[in-house]
Amino acid sequence: MQMDGNHTIWIEKYRPRRLDEMVGQKDIVVRLQSYVKTGNLPHLLFTGSAGIGKTTAAVALAREFFGDSWQMNFREMNASDERGIDVVRNQIKEFARTSPLAGATFKILFLDEADALTTDAQAALRRTMETYARTCRFILSCNYSSKIIDPIQSRCAIYRFRPLDREAVIEETRRIAAAEGLTVTEGALDAIVYVASGDMRKAINALQGAAILRADIDEKTIYEITATARPEEIDELLDLSIAGRFDEAEQALIELTRVRGIAPNELINQCYRALVQRDIDRTLKVRLIDALGETDFRLSEGASSDIQMEALLARFVLAAERHR
Amino acid sequence: MDWVEKYRPQHLQDVVGNSGAVRQIYEWAQDWSRRKKPLILYGKPGTGKTSSAYALANDMNWEVVELNASDQRTKAALEKVAGSGSTTASLSGASRKLILLDEADNLHGQADRGGAKAIVEIIAAAQQPIILIANDYYSLTRELKAVTEPVQFRALQARSIVPRLRQICAAEGVACDPAALDDIANRAGGDMRAAVNMLYAAAIGKEHLAAGDVHTSAKDERSTIFELVGATFKGKRDADLLRMAVEVEDTPDAVEQWLEGNLDHMPDLASRAKGYACLARADEYIGRTYRRQYYTLWRYASAVMLLGVADAAGGHGVHGRIMPPSRWQKMGASKKQKAVRAGLSRKLSEMTHIPQDALREDFFTAITILVEQDPAKYVREFELDADELNLFIHDKARATKVVKEVAKEEKAKAKKAPAKGKDAGKGKKSRDDDPPADTGESRRDPPPGQATLF
């Protein structure tokens, strides 16, 4: 399984093996460790956005519970691959009902993206969870717990994972950089935090991408490799539009999209983040965000991005003018 | 073993709360005979339905045969298990077998085709007591409701959950702060299983459970949506509002309804109009999100409505109570209405061999006029119940009366002609058609000739 170091994907290579190696989610880690200590485990439901440690926690938990035999007693399934009721009635039930191996008292089934299961499948799952609780514990993970039916929520201890904070992202980035012999400037760390926005996978991917180019990583490399505009550039774009200087705003846009090759969707994401933070009058802010949303929607419908993005700037200018 | 299983009540008297329902079950079992209708226990998760059924079986020394949605529930599969269970006597020496059909409201999936019908057939043939369990009574088919007797389980009060949690702590040797138990009980939202799970998650491996130890989330985050609505009207910082919107985990459409339900807290009409404009715009994004399955649009919905309403309210805050959307209560009623309408439409379609949508569009008015002229005739003809008749004549009291009278007549007729034997009589002998007021005012309808429609 172990690939040559240069080609291994770092998010796997540096995935924490043990719970105490995880950065962030401290409250949750402590509770999970006490399950290991007592040898007892309820069904769990992990909720939260991508890249914040749900899968890592589940796998690490299984390793600590079962030691060397963890792969025999742990199974990971992704519900979005097969969403129907048959997967519950066949595959899941099959795994759940056979007895645990190598002296373990139960097995663990990790069901990723459980919110992708149809309601029928979830209904079937809920009784399976209870019936085979003696031989199998379930860890479900999902982005939105509201998409999990109530009866299942009622059967699980629910853990809400939060987006990782700045310190956690920096800590992990430094650890990996040290192990790989990279130097990372402070500016590059800031850039990684910005690009990741709480998602560790994005942070590590950015770092690995940058490391292919050079071993001394600065912020420029990070923005380049991730095709992301710097926060200052986004601010400038917004400043110019709000000030009504359309031609200059247009130049800035062309620089970002054509010269730097930043995808329109990424620009919209970044503008959204910047606008939410921006200290301007609320009425105007709502109008600007609305313009952004309309553009996002039109792009998703297949409209031409050149025209829509320029029209977006024009809307910004108009909204600001009307507001003055 | 986790605590939910470990501390499942063994006897009916140990079941927490819902004493009325528990008594009803007990009495049903005491003098159970083949003539009794099966029970259908319904209510929210974690209110004691399954536990009561098992406790009952234990008290009565009945053996349990259980079928749930994780088993294939086609007609053949049901007959194989429940069919044999319900007609053959038990081998293990237990006096009877209790057939438990869990998740009876979950029979509509493709994979369970024929399952609902099979249940009705099994009920008719069963020689053994049957209990069905469901979350949503109104989603059950009419046929199923007709041959069963409902027992409602209500959400538990926090104050009746606490003593149970205390018992468990004592049995596990965990000292606990009363505040921690109150916290758990309140967050469980009337769901005992959620409460026990939360207690387990928080207390396991500890000797002392302090007030701040309850880290896992309750399944229900209503308390924070109150905070979100309050913060929006008070005009908290934009970033805070959006962060809270993510934390409450209610989908934007729910948040939208909460905001709308509280728009009357706006200081004046102009700001209210402004609030509505933003909600309407957000609503467009929500619609597009679902239509296109493009969930990125959710964030614009959240931002436009939260910041927009905050802007309109101008930091005025909420004066008075933050109310849950009144539409939700209405939705409960209209959901029932919809279920009735759908059932009726299906039935008429079968009887008349006209597709349902054609029936609705082209024939419903005509049928309505006919039914209005002679309700009793069509109650017999279409086997309408009171809810269904009410759809035509829009008069609940009259509908109930007409249906009762027809039932009475039929009963009288059945008595006069007992030749059909006990099978025909059995279905009719239900508890709920008590002798109604008997002033012989009941209209003599023309003999049960063929009522023609078209």
Coordinates of C-alpha atoms in Angstrom, one line a residue, chain B residues 266 268-278:
Chain B
M266 CA -40.9 45.0 12.8
D268 CA -43.4 49.8 11.2
L269 CA -45.0 48.8 7.9
A270 CA -42.2 50.1 5.7
S271 CA -39.6 48.0 7.4
R272 CA -41.9 45.0 7.3
A273 CA -42.3 45.5 3.5
K274 CA -38.5 45.7 3.2
G275 CA -38.2 42.5 5.2
Y276 CA -40.6 40.7 3.0
A277 CA -38.8 41.9 -0.1
C278 CA -35.6 40.3 1.2

